């Protein structure tokens, strides 16, 4: 017995020792590898002035450069790392968008619209880290791979007519960039599911649990984006580090409970909402694989200023209510949960207004106590979001199927603050605007016809356009690309660029289905390189831990997309085959109809035929002779009328047959079954 106990003890010791060793070994790998694969999940909520709510999901997954990882990853999606390796992608962005970002009411200056407002349909751009002659082949193969990964027709971007190589107007300017869009691609859940599969927790845990498909697709705008950057490997044989950033931006309309109360002032009340009322779900705990799991609630600059104003009027006190002790239950609104931290934007030099950000850590919440942030407005508020210096629109001019013109109109948004920020120290204040426009080859643009109007006055092109790069389209080979740098005076109130074009002819099999709908000209990109959409929040330590907030700090130029244009082209008469089919069918119907008719009426026909024959025989002399003989015999000549007796005889015969067959069938049925 004692022996047995001793062996058991020994075994236990060995097992414990092994286990401890394993633990130590595992731990040391963690420490030795220094950088691990990391995953962060964040959600930003922001009320918009037109009673809507912006929800911005941000997931970041990063794999450090390594040799040890080899082909194995703990969290990072393997498909993406293979894609980066195989196609030597340095930077890539793919977005699927439905709806159009409303720059007027949802703002155009913050980091969210400048990097997440995307043109409708699919947009893909990629920078390759490969020799120049290989890039087109890599791009083609990349489009096919992405097409398979995301269940979308991205492979249509393979054709050289569908992509272009911007030289310098597209922000990550580089000669190794390829850019393509598919404005008509429909975006649906089948694109979202593969996107979610790249997340370590899918949509089963953490913030992504909120992604309820019906709520998302009911929204006014949704854009699903995937951005990857490969941080080049230092030494040979090392796999590059990759940062994969996945964002989903949705603009939703919360159902307002007060909608029924039709009061004049109620119109200005923002709708109150909660996560469960917009998504029908709550966050029951974080994704355990995530380093941090946070929800942010952002109050826009304008809104903060407005709330402070309201508060000062009511309380006559100078203290800033939004950061005081009872901030989350202030006279204007009430948050259902207490934030863990408050960040205040570091106000820029000229503006005293600053955004306020409330942070909620999901770690504290769990299955028993799910996180459900709610906002209840107590007073009506009206504010405006910060706008880009100029508001860009694009439209078509001209009529008919032969020629037309494209006009890009830039209107000042009167945000003097932004203007000052650019070149205030120079005597001559100038506003730099970059325009990037791709036109399909069948829209044949005449670049010499470019005209510029500033404040409705025609201006010499050379006065306004500082730099221009044009690559004319080649029929069925490449699209036309126009890159412009405009320098406008800061006092400009409107500027219009117009350019004329001829409409080309396509081969019949180049037409897409429903060609009469028209052809899409992709959105033009208007960017303001002197303005940076940037939000810096006064906080030190935890900032490094939030990829979303560090993203906000990056200096990215303010960018906006114009509308997609619909150009009607001459289309062949696609109803022609239909007409041919109809006529052929009619002819066949006539033929078979008469044939069947003839077959059905054969007996009667034959009789008539015989009669006719008989009548013919009795022509003239024979007729006279027969008449004579008939007279002689004292009988009348029989008329050529069909004898009703015979037909009735046939009828009765067929009726008899039918009855016989029916009788047989009944007999069979009755006796043999
Ligand atoms: C692209 O794919 C084709 C077919 O798989 C292959 O033959 C070609 O080598 C690939 N090109 C590059 C640059 O990888
Ligand atoms: C701050 O916001 C208020 C209200 O929107 C506005 O009137 C004021 O001009 C802003 N101040 C600055 C310096 O932008
Ligand atoms: C940030 O860190 C610096 C020094 O590292 C410190 O002086 C400053 O007070 C910190 N700011 C905040 C808001 O904590």
XYZ file of C-alpha atoms and ligand atoms in Angstrom:
715
model
C 0.000 0.000 0.000
C 2.816 2.341 1.000
C 4.634 1.420 -2.191
C 1.606 2.295 -4.280
C 1.204 5.617 -2.518
C 4.860 6.412 -3.123
C 4.613 5.620 -6.843
C 1.532 7.749 -7.131
C 3.306 10.624 -5.428
C 6.260 10.187 -7.753
C 3.984 10.188 -10.786
C 2.255 13.303 -9.542
C 5.598 15.005 -9.055
C 6.722 14.086 -12.558
C 3.503 15.325 -14.079
C 3.641 18.605 -12.169
C 7.254 19.073 -13.133
C 6.483 18.475 -16.796
C 3.581 20.853 -16.656
C 5.674 23.528 -14.982
C 8.404 23.096 -17.546
C 5.875 23.454 -20.306
C 4.523 26.594 -18.712
C 7.988 28.055 -18.386
C 8.865 27.164 -21.953
C 5.637 28.723 -23.201
C 6.232 31.853 -21.173
C 9.768 32.246 -22.421
C 8.634 32.037 -26.016
C 6.306 34.888 -25.282
C 9.054 36.963 -23.778
C 11.670 36.037 -26.332
C 9.457 36.805 -29.332
C 8.967 40.293 -27.888
C 6.168 41.248 -30.230
C 3.187 39.016 -30.438
C 0.310 38.989 -32.818
C -2.182 41.418 -31.424
C -5.816 42.041 -31.961
C -7.807 45.091 -30.893
C -11.506 45.689 -31.162
C -13.108 49.083 -30.848
C -16.395 50.754 -31.563
C -17.007 54.460 -31.919
C -20.448 56.004 -31.663
C -21.115 59.557 -32.702
C -24.421 61.408 -32.953
C -24.857 63.214 -36.266
C -26.690 66.527 -36.691
C -29.490 65.104 -38.843
C -30.819 62.815 -36.108
C -28.706 59.910 -37.240
C -26.035 57.936 -35.497
C -22.622 57.028 -36.806
C -21.285 53.668 -35.701
C -17.734 52.888 -36.626
C -16.318 49.443 -35.871
C -12.576 49.224 -35.909
C -10.659 45.968 -35.674
C -6.935 45.794 -35.917
C -4.904 42.677 -36.237
C -1.174 42.865 -36.456
C 1.519 40.295 -37.105
C 5.092 41.353 -36.364
C 7.905 40.555 -38.791
C 9.192 37.130 -37.917
C 11.050 34.098 -39.004
C 9.813 31.916 -36.185
C 6.175 32.225 -37.071
C 6.865 30.911 -40.543
C 3.572 29.958 -41.999
C 1.833 29.701 -38.677
C -0.234 32.368 -37.064
C -2.050 32.532 -33.786
C -4.549 35.259 -34.515
C -3.666 36.713 -37.860
C -5.687 35.416 -40.834
C -3.512 33.139 -42.905
C -5.231 34.061 -46.162
C -4.138 37.665 -45.781
C -0.533 36.907 -44.894
C -0.259 34.560 -47.865
C -1.737 37.198 -50.117
C 0.777 39.792 -48.936
C 3.680 37.412 -49.458
C 2.564 36.132 -52.823
C 1.685 39.432 -54.443
C 4.314 41.530 -52.674
C 1.701 43.975 -51.466
C 3.082 46.927 -49.595
C -0.200 48.608 -48.868
C -3.695 47.793 -49.958
C -7.194 48.988 -49.358
C -10.429 47.389 -50.375
C -13.796 48.889 -49.605
C -17.367 47.833 -50.205
C -19.840 50.653 -49.882
C -23.541 51.119 -50.239
C -25.028 54.576 -50.148
C -23.283 57.897 -50.323
C -21.641 59.757 -47.482
C -23.535 62.963 -46.917
C -20.691 65.453 -46.640
C -22.987 68.386 -45.868
C -24.630 66.977 -42.780
C -22.229 64.301 -41.601
C -19.101 66.377 -41.948
C -16.076 66.111 -44.135
C -13.143 67.170 -42.058
C -12.750 64.608 -39.265
C -10.621 61.518 -39.669
C -13.715 59.341 -40.024
C -15.111 60.811 -43.232
C -11.718 61.441 -44.763
C -10.634 57.878 -44.467
C -13.894 55.973 -44.261
C -16.243 57.775 -46.617
C -15.840 55.751 -49.790
C -17.402 55.821 -53.242
C -20.361 53.497 -53.858
C -19.529 49.973 -54.933
C -16.070 48.514 -54.712
C -12.868 50.503 -54.537
C -9.485 48.818 -54.544
C -6.018 50.261 -54.550
C -2.730 48.571 -53.921
C 0.910 49.564 -53.752
C 3.317 46.816 -54.700
C 6.836 46.232 -53.570
C 7.977 44.710 -56.853
C 9.779 45.675 -60.049
C 7.767 47.979 -62.302
C 7.263 45.432 -65.099
C 5.671 42.859 -62.773
C 3.113 45.161 -61.227
C 0.340 44.768 -63.766
C 0.565 40.975 -63.604
C 0.528 41.084 -59.810
C -2.467 43.382 -59.796
C -4.375 41.009 -62.071
C -3.617 38.026 -59.901
C -4.461 40.000 -56.777
C -7.890 40.972 -58.107
C -8.668 37.325 -58.774
C -7.610 36.288 -55.296
C -9.638 39.031 -53.637
C -12.595 38.167 -55.789
C -12.501 34.648 -54.430
C -11.887 35.772 -50.855
C -14.714 38.286 -50.720
C -17.326 36.755 -53.047
C -17.408 39.853 -55.243
C -16.716 40.538 -58.891
C -13.419 42.275 -58.115
C -11.892 40.239 -60.949
C -13.506 42.711 -63.385
C -10.761 45.084 -62.286
C -8.304 42.783 -63.998
C -9.052 44.270 -67.408
C -6.691 47.115 -68.282
C -9.718 49.278 -69.105
C -10.826 49.115 -65.475
C -7.790 50.238 -63.511
C -5.354 53.100 -63.671
C -2.038 54.124 -62.216
C -2.282 57.561 -60.607
C 1.052 59.331 -60.422
C 0.748 61.758 -57.580
C -2.784 62.938 -56.885
C -3.910 59.873 -54.992
C -2.682 60.204 -51.415
C -0.328 57.247 -50.991
C 1.425 58.627 -54.055
C 3.776 56.162 -55.621
C 4.551 54.912 -59.103
C 3.701 51.414 -57.989
C 0.098 52.135 -57.189
C -2.854 50.696 -59.038
C -6.361 51.981 -58.514
C -9.693 50.588 -59.671
C -13.373 50.972 -58.852
C -16.559 49.112 -59.658
C -19.313 51.649 -59.025
C -22.142 49.276 -59.782
C -21.148 46.393 -57.529
C -23.982 45.537 -55.158
C -22.832 45.016 -51.595
C -24.533 42.494 -49.389
C -24.062 40.059 -46.517
C -22.161 37.681 -48.765
C -19.340 40.248 -48.728
C -19.603 40.850 -44.994
C -19.354 37.202 -43.995
C -15.865 36.622 -45.481
C -14.780 39.929 -43.962
C -15.954 38.779 -40.527
C -14.167 35.462 -40.981
C -10.863 37.338 -40.806
C -11.589 38.334 -37.196
C -10.355 35.909 -34.550
C -13.713 35.891 -32.763
C -15.789 36.198 -35.922
C -19.101 37.656 -34.820
C -19.491 35.222 -31.966
C -17.977 37.304 -29.158
C -16.940 40.832 -28.389
C -17.966 43.983 -30.160
C -18.582 42.239 -33.470
C -21.549 40.509 -31.830
C -23.459 43.698 -32.509
C -23.225 43.181 -36.253
C -26.818 42.284 -36.851
C -27.263 42.050 -40.605
C -30.782 43.491 -40.955
C -29.863 46.540 -38.840
C -26.687 47.201 -40.803
C -28.234 46.899 -44.214
C -31.186 49.041 -43.186
C -28.755 51.912 -42.617
C -28.336 54.979 -44.766
C -24.730 54.295 -45.487
C -22.446 51.425 -44.829
C -18.894 50.951 -45.831
C -16.844 47.917 -45.074
C -13.154 48.482 -45.452
C -10.029 46.424 -45.256
C -6.691 48.148 -45.125
C -3.401 46.358 -44.884
C 0.098 47.664 -44.556
C 3.108 45.482 -44.645
C 6.011 46.809 -42.666
C 8.903 45.705 -44.810
C 11.151 43.042 -43.369
C 14.558 44.293 -42.309
C 16.595 41.253 -43.183
C 16.438 38.505 -45.769
C 14.322 35.495 -44.997
C 12.067 37.388 -42.624
C 8.376 37.509 -43.290
C 7.123 41.086 -43.356
C 5.074 42.371 -40.498
C 1.488 43.085 -41.466
C -1.070 45.386 -39.954
C -4.580 44.546 -40.988
C -7.175 47.143 -40.226
C -10.820 46.311 -40.722
C -13.460 48.950 -40.330
C -17.181 49.020 -40.786
C -18.845 52.416 -40.867
C -22.609 52.455 -40.642
C -24.940 55.440 -40.456
C -28.195 54.482 -38.834
C -31.403 56.207 -37.922
C -32.388 55.362 -34.360
C -36.120 54.881 -33.946
C -37.372 57.829 -32.044
C -39.874 57.116 -29.314
C -40.810 60.771 -29.368
C -41.762 60.692 -33.007
C -45.392 60.371 -32.036
C -45.312 63.535 -29.988
C -45.727 66.033 -32.766
C -44.591 69.183 -31.099
C -42.911 72.002 -32.958
C -39.811 72.003 -30.781
C -39.626 68.205 -30.715
C -38.314 68.384 -34.241
C -34.942 69.444 -32.898
C -34.777 66.718 -30.325
C -32.152 64.188 -31.133
C -33.529 60.667 -30.950
C -32.586 58.762 -27.832
C -31.071 55.374 -28.463
C -29.312 52.441 -26.937
C -27.145 49.748 -28.477
C -29.906 47.206 -28.043
C -32.436 49.469 -29.736
C -30.267 50.040 -32.813
C -28.710 46.625 -33.239
C -31.180 44.518 -31.292
C -28.213 43.056 -29.436
C -25.942 43.832 -26.508
C -22.252 43.211 -25.951
C -21.990 40.302 -23.546
C -18.297 40.419 -22.826
C -15.220 41.024 -24.869
C -13.501 38.833 -27.381
C -10.987 37.063 -25.125
C -8.347 37.142 -27.842
C -8.395 40.929 -28.004
C -5.797 43.029 -26.199
C -8.290 45.786 -25.617
C -11.963 45.960 -26.222
C -13.365 49.452 -25.953
C -16.424 51.436 -26.907
C -16.073 55.170 -27.464
C -18.728 57.807 -27.547
C -17.637 60.921 -29.401
C -19.200 64.346 -29.111
C -18.351 66.538 -32.050
C -16.676 69.939 -31.600
C -19.762 71.808 -32.667
C -21.987 69.758 -30.407
C -19.714 70.300 -27.402
C -19.724 74.055 -28.004
C -23.489 73.996 -28.293
C -23.923 71.966 -25.098
C -21.613 74.266 -23.171
C -23.562 77.213 -24.442
C -26.837 75.683 -23.286
C -25.323 74.859 -19.935
C -23.946 78.359 -19.396
C -27.304 79.852 -20.165
C -29.010 77.624 -17.629
C -26.527 77.524 -14.795
C -24.594 80.722 -15.256
C -21.469 78.881 -14.161
C -18.138 78.757 -15.919
C -17.161 75.189 -15.188
C -17.025 72.784 -18.063
C -19.919 70.489 -17.408
C -18.836 67.812 -19.861
C -15.767 66.859 -17.877
C -17.096 67.497 -14.404
C -18.142 64.808 -11.983
C -21.659 64.457 -13.291
C -20.812 64.789 -16.964
C -22.631 61.648 -17.987
C -25.840 62.881 -16.489
C -25.765 66.557 -17.379
C -28.700 68.878 -18.095
C -28.581 68.086 -21.825
C -28.219 64.351 -22.024
C -27.806 61.257 -19.945
C -25.650 58.226 -20.638
C -26.857 54.939 -19.232
C -23.368 53.761 -18.318
C -20.577 55.511 -16.494
C -17.556 56.031 -18.720
C -14.177 54.780 -17.549
C -12.279 57.680 -19.020
C -12.855 61.001 -20.684
C -10.590 62.399 -23.345
C -10.634 65.972 -24.492
C -9.287 66.861 -27.865
C -6.152 68.943 -27.840
C -7.604 72.058 -29.372
C -5.755 73.454 -32.299
C -4.211 76.893 -31.903
C -6.997 78.886 -33.435
C -10.049 77.046 -32.278
C -11.074 76.746 -28.676
C -13.680 74.164 -29.464
C -12.663 70.593 -28.782
C -14.324 67.228 -29.176
C -14.965 65.096 -26.132
C -14.540 61.352 -26.121
C -15.957 58.980 -23.493
C -14.346 55.615 -23.179
C -16.041 52.459 -21.926
C -14.061 49.320 -21.235
C -15.882 46.162 -22.149
C -13.688 44.005 -19.901
C -15.881 44.811 -16.906
C -18.994 43.493 -18.537
C -19.945 39.888 -19.034
C -22.686 37.419 -19.781
C -24.531 38.304 -16.569
C -24.158 42.040 -17.041
C -24.064 42.838 -20.765
C -22.900 46.208 -21.972
C -25.661 48.322 -23.428
C -24.874 51.989 -23.818
C -27.872 54.253 -24.033
C -28.229 57.951 -24.636
C -31.183 60.041 -23.609
C -31.475 63.642 -24.769
C -33.132 66.111 -22.451
C -32.874 69.304 -24.461
C -33.025 69.934 -28.170
C -29.641 70.672 -29.762
C -28.732 71.873 -33.225
C -25.167 71.901 -34.439
C -23.071 71.495 -37.549
C -20.251 69.137 -38.311
C -16.959 70.505 -39.501
C -16.775 70.691 -43.275
C -13.941 70.311 -45.721
C -12.806 73.700 -47.121
C -14.654 73.106 -50.373
C -17.648 71.002 -51.094
C -17.286 68.987 -54.303
C -20.059 68.014 -56.669
C -19.942 66.666 -60.152
C -22.558 66.684 -62.868
C -23.096 66.124 -66.573
C -23.901 68.792 -69.114
C -25.171 68.594 -72.664
C -27.804 66.409 -74.209
C -28.105 63.755 -76.853
C -26.147 60.652 -77.525
C -23.186 62.208 -79.227
C -21.349 64.524 -76.903
C -21.507 66.049 -73.460
C -19.400 67.627 -70.769
C -18.417 66.821 -67.217
C -18.396 69.595 -64.673
C -16.768 69.456 -61.254
C -18.037 72.167 -59.009
C -16.275 73.209 -55.822
C -18.207 75.389 -53.401
C -16.774 77.045 -50.386
C -18.205 75.849 -47.089
C -17.214 79.101 -45.349
C -15.117 77.333 -42.764
C -12.790 80.278 -42.395
C -11.020 78.545 -39.548
C -9.675 75.895 -41.868
C -8.564 78.451 -44.426
C -6.576 80.360 -41.900
C -4.803 77.245 -40.832
C -3.321 76.567 -44.236
C -1.150 79.456 -45.360
C -1.925 82.268 -43.004
C 1.657 83.512 -42.812
C 1.920 84.060 -46.578
C 0.663 87.376 -47.910
C -1.149 85.613 -50.725
C -3.395 83.032 -49.211
C -3.808 80.050 -51.478
C -5.853 76.925 -51.271
C -4.427 73.840 -52.907
C -6.856 71.292 -54.292
C -5.918 67.996 -55.939
C -8.386 66.425 -58.322
C -8.106 62.879 -59.558
C -10.534 61.738 -62.206
C -10.681 58.464 -64.146
C -12.944 58.206 -67.180
C -13.720 54.950 -68.996
C -12.421 54.751 -72.564
C -15.866 55.037 -74.139
C -16.156 58.532 -72.688
C -13.626 60.238 -74.939
C -12.511 63.339 -73.126
C -10.980 66.262 -75.006
C -8.423 67.528 -72.562
C -7.846 70.750 -74.499
C -11.442 71.729 -73.776
C -10.736 72.100 -70.061
C -12.187 75.335 -68.772
C -11.987 76.895 -65.342
C -14.437 79.302 -63.812
C -13.664 80.958 -60.507
C -16.530 82.831 -58.880
C -18.395 82.487 -62.188
C -15.665 84.277 -64.105
C -13.749 82.329 -66.775
C -10.080 82.162 -65.871
C -7.002 81.188 -67.855
C -6.239 77.547 -67.172
C -2.600 78.299 -66.504
C -3.504 80.761 -63.718
C -5.390 78.258 -61.680
C -3.897 74.919 -62.623
C -0.482 74.542 -61.168
C 0.226 71.047 -62.314
C -1.579 68.714 -64.661
C -1.004 65.148 -65.693
C -3.176 63.569 -68.317
C -3.057 60.120 -69.812
C -5.563 59.911 -72.652
C -7.655 56.802 -72.985
C -6.968 54.169 -75.612
C -9.948 52.467 -77.146
C -10.595 49.154 -75.399
C -7.152 49.301 -73.788
C -6.952 51.860 -71.014
C -9.098 54.489 -69.330
C -8.339 58.203 -69.408
C -6.763 59.622 -66.262
C -6.654 63.255 -65.276
C -4.685 64.538 -62.318
C -4.811 68.232 -61.489
C -3.436 70.520 -58.833
C -5.455 73.697 -58.511
C -4.388 76.700 -56.523
C -7.365 78.824 -55.686
C -7.417 82.085 -53.790
C -8.635 81.593 -50.222
C -11.509 83.985 -50.768
C -12.958 81.755 -53.473
C -16.637 81.044 -53.132
C -17.030 78.693 -56.068
C -14.896 77.104 -58.736
C -16.049 75.011 -61.673
C -14.020 72.820 -64.007
C -15.621 71.662 -67.226
C -14.351 69.275 -69.817
C -16.040 68.064 -72.990
C -16.290 64.529 -74.243
C -17.616 62.412 -77.101
C -19.489 59.242 -76.446
C -17.956 56.154 -77.979
C -19.495 53.030 -79.414
C -19.163 49.653 -77.833
C -19.239 46.247 -79.389
C -22.493 44.429 -78.735
C -20.962 41.978 -76.273
C -19.253 44.721 -74.282
C -22.560 46.008 -73.017
C -23.411 45.090 -69.457
C -26.819 43.659 -68.640
C -29.420 46.407 -68.602
C -27.324 48.712 -70.781
C -30.165 51.192 -71.109
C -29.612 52.154 -67.488
C -26.466 54.009 -68.560
C -22.766 53.756 -67.806
C -21.100 54.819 -64.602
C -18.191 57.233 -64.494
C -16.334 56.537 -61.244
C -16.224 59.183 -58.514
C -13.596 61.866 -58.779
C -11.392 62.307 -55.735
C -10.917 65.825 -54.422
C -8.269 66.169 -51.750
C -6.847 69.093 -49.824
C -3.201 68.309 -49.114
C -2.718 71.341 -46.878
C -5.453 70.274 -44.502
C -5.092 67.361 -42.206
C -7.970 65.518 -40.701
C -6.562 64.896 -37.310
C -7.814 64.517 -33.774
C -5.331 64.455 -30.960
C -6.652 63.464 -27.581
C -4.873 64.619 -24.442
C -3.967 61.311 -22.953
C -0.671 59.538 -22.722
C -0.365 55.934 -21.692
C -3.505 54.279 -22.892
C -3.294 56.075 -26.219
C -0.649 53.753 -27.543
C -2.978 50.926 -26.816
C -5.816 52.187 -28.908
C -5.272 51.778 -32.650
C -8.410 53.782 -33.337
C -7.182 56.825 -31.443
C -3.697 56.580 -32.883
C -5.321 56.381 -36.300
C -7.063 59.668 -35.487
C -3.692 61.233 -34.727
C -2.210 60.391 -38.100
C -1.844 63.282 -40.483
C -4.015 62.264 -43.384
C -5.102 64.798 -45.988
C -8.757 65.781 -46.117
C -10.372 63.878 -48.962
C -13.799 63.674 -50.463
C -15.403 61.711 -53.251
C -17.878 63.135 -55.724
C -20.981 61.392 -56.948
C -20.894 58.620 -59.516
C -22.129 59.909 -62.878
C -24.514 57.993 -65.060
C -23.867 58.561 -68.773
C -26.413 57.291 -71.275
C -24.656 55.831 -74.323
C -26.102 54.768 -77.646
C -27.311 51.248 -77.120
C -28.280 48.837 -79.867
C -31.865 47.621 -80.042
C -31.590 44.721 -77.643
C -35.251 43.876 -78.346
C -34.318 42.784 -81.890
C -33.784 39.084 -81.094
C -37.064 39.174 -79.235
C -38.802 40.598 -82.288
C -37.275 37.919 -84.498
C -38.396 35.228 -82.105
C -41.902 36.656 -82.007
C -42.190 36.798 -85.801
C -40.789 33.308 -86.238
C -43.152 31.974 -83.658
C -46.088 33.647 -85.371
C -45.133 32.108 -88.714
C -44.765 28.698 -87.141
C -48.041 29.061 -85.323
C -49.800 29.954 -88.560
C -48.242 27.050 -90.380
C -48.948 24.438 -87.754
C -52.353 25.885 -87.039
C -53.459 25.558 -90.633
C -51.842 22.157 -90.939
C -53.713 20.849 -87.943
C -56.854 22.429 -89.191
C -56.411 20.665 -92.516
C -55.715 17.363 -90.799
C -58.753 17.616 -88.599
C -61.042 18.446 -91.456
C -59.640 15.873 -93.895
C -62.765 13.735 -94.330
C -64.943 16.630 -95.211
C -62.216 18.023 -97.412
C -61.864 14.733 -99.315
C -65.530 14.516 -99.931
C -65.594 18.022 -101.178
C -62.616 17.212 -103.347
C -64.385 14.201 -104.818
C -67.478 16.241 -105.395
C -65.434 18.904 -107.125
C -63.831 16.241 -109.266
C -67.196 14.840 -110.152
C -68.424 18.327 -110.858
C -65.436 18.963 -113.085
C -66.094 15.778 -115.019
C -69.558 16.928 -115.634
C -68.324 20.098 -117.131
C -69.996 21.530 -120.144
C -70.904 18.726 -122.522
C -70.854 15.948 -119.966
C -72.940 18.158 -117.723
C -75.406 18.770 -120.497
C -75.393 15.084 -121.328
C -76.009 14.106 -117.783
C -78.708 16.704 -117.431
C -80.246 15.308 -120.510
C -80.003 11.764 -119.328
C -81.397 12.830 -115.975
C -84.297 14.531 -117.655
C -84.770 11.464 -119.728
C -84.795 9.332 -116.598
C -87.095 11.880 -114.946
C -84.772 12.476 -111.983
C -83.121 15.600 -110.564
C -79.395 16.122 -110.605
C -77.885 15.827 -107.128
C -76.459 19.127 -105.848
C -72.839 19.520 -104.835
C -73.827 20.077 -101.186
C -72.118 17.876 -98.674
C -74.417 15.122 -97.531
C -75.140 15.742 -93.853
C -75.948 12.081 -93.414
C -72.386 10.940 -94.009
C -70.864 13.465 -91.585
C -73.372 12.578 -88.932
C -72.599 8.973 -89.658
C -68.881 9.635 -89.090
C -69.681 11.559 -85.947
C -71.776 8.791 -84.541
C -69.068 6.323 -85.522
C -66.397 8.264 -83.622
C -68.746 8.738 -80.688
C -69.262 4.976 -80.672
C -65.527 4.449 -80.728
C -65.024 6.822 -77.818
C -67.753 5.102 -75.833
C -66.187 1.740 -76.607
C -62.767 2.865 -75.410
C -64.232 4.466 -72.330
C -66.129 1.264 -71.605
C -62.974 -0.768 -72.012
C -61.141 1.585 -69.672
C -63.899 1.310 -67.053
C -63.918 -2.486 -67.438
C -60.134 -2.558 -67.022
C -60.282 -0.285 -64.020
C -63.056 -2.241 -62.402
C -61.837 -5.802 -62.893
C -58.087 -5.570 -62.936
C -57.290 -3.271 -60.052
C -0.350 35.263 -62.155
O -1.090 34.069 -62.274
C -0.773 33.314 -63.411
C -1.722 32.130 -63.470
O -1.827 31.509 -62.241
C 0.693 32.867 -63.324
O 1.011 32.128 -64.487
C 1.567 34.111 -63.237
O 2.914 33.727 -63.094
C 1.144 34.978 -62.081
N 1.886 36.221 -62.163
C 2.541 36.709 -61.140
C 3.315 37.947 -61.419
O 2.517 36.203 -60.041
C -16.995 76.972 -31.555
O -18.307 76.490 -31.816
C -19.320 77.494 -31.806
C -20.644 76.823 -31.955
O -20.692 75.933 -32.992
C -19.053 78.486 -32.924
O -20.018 79.506 -32.915
C -17.669 79.077 -32.724
O -17.374 79.908 -33.812
C -16.618 77.988 -32.609
N -15.352 78.578 -32.282
C -14.295 78.445 -33.037
C -13.090 79.180 -32.589
O -14.295 77.750 -34.015
C 1.757 63.069 -20.585
O 3.057 62.685 -20.279
C 3.923 63.766 -19.955
C 5.298 63.232 -19.692
O 5.463 61.980 -20.253
C 3.365 64.509 -18.756
O 4.172 65.617 -18.453
C 1.957 64.973 -19.030
O 1.400 65.558 -17.902
C 1.086 63.789 -19.441
N -0.225 64.274 -19.821
C -1.348 63.759 -19.354
C -2.608 64.361 -19.842
O -1.356 62.824 -18.604
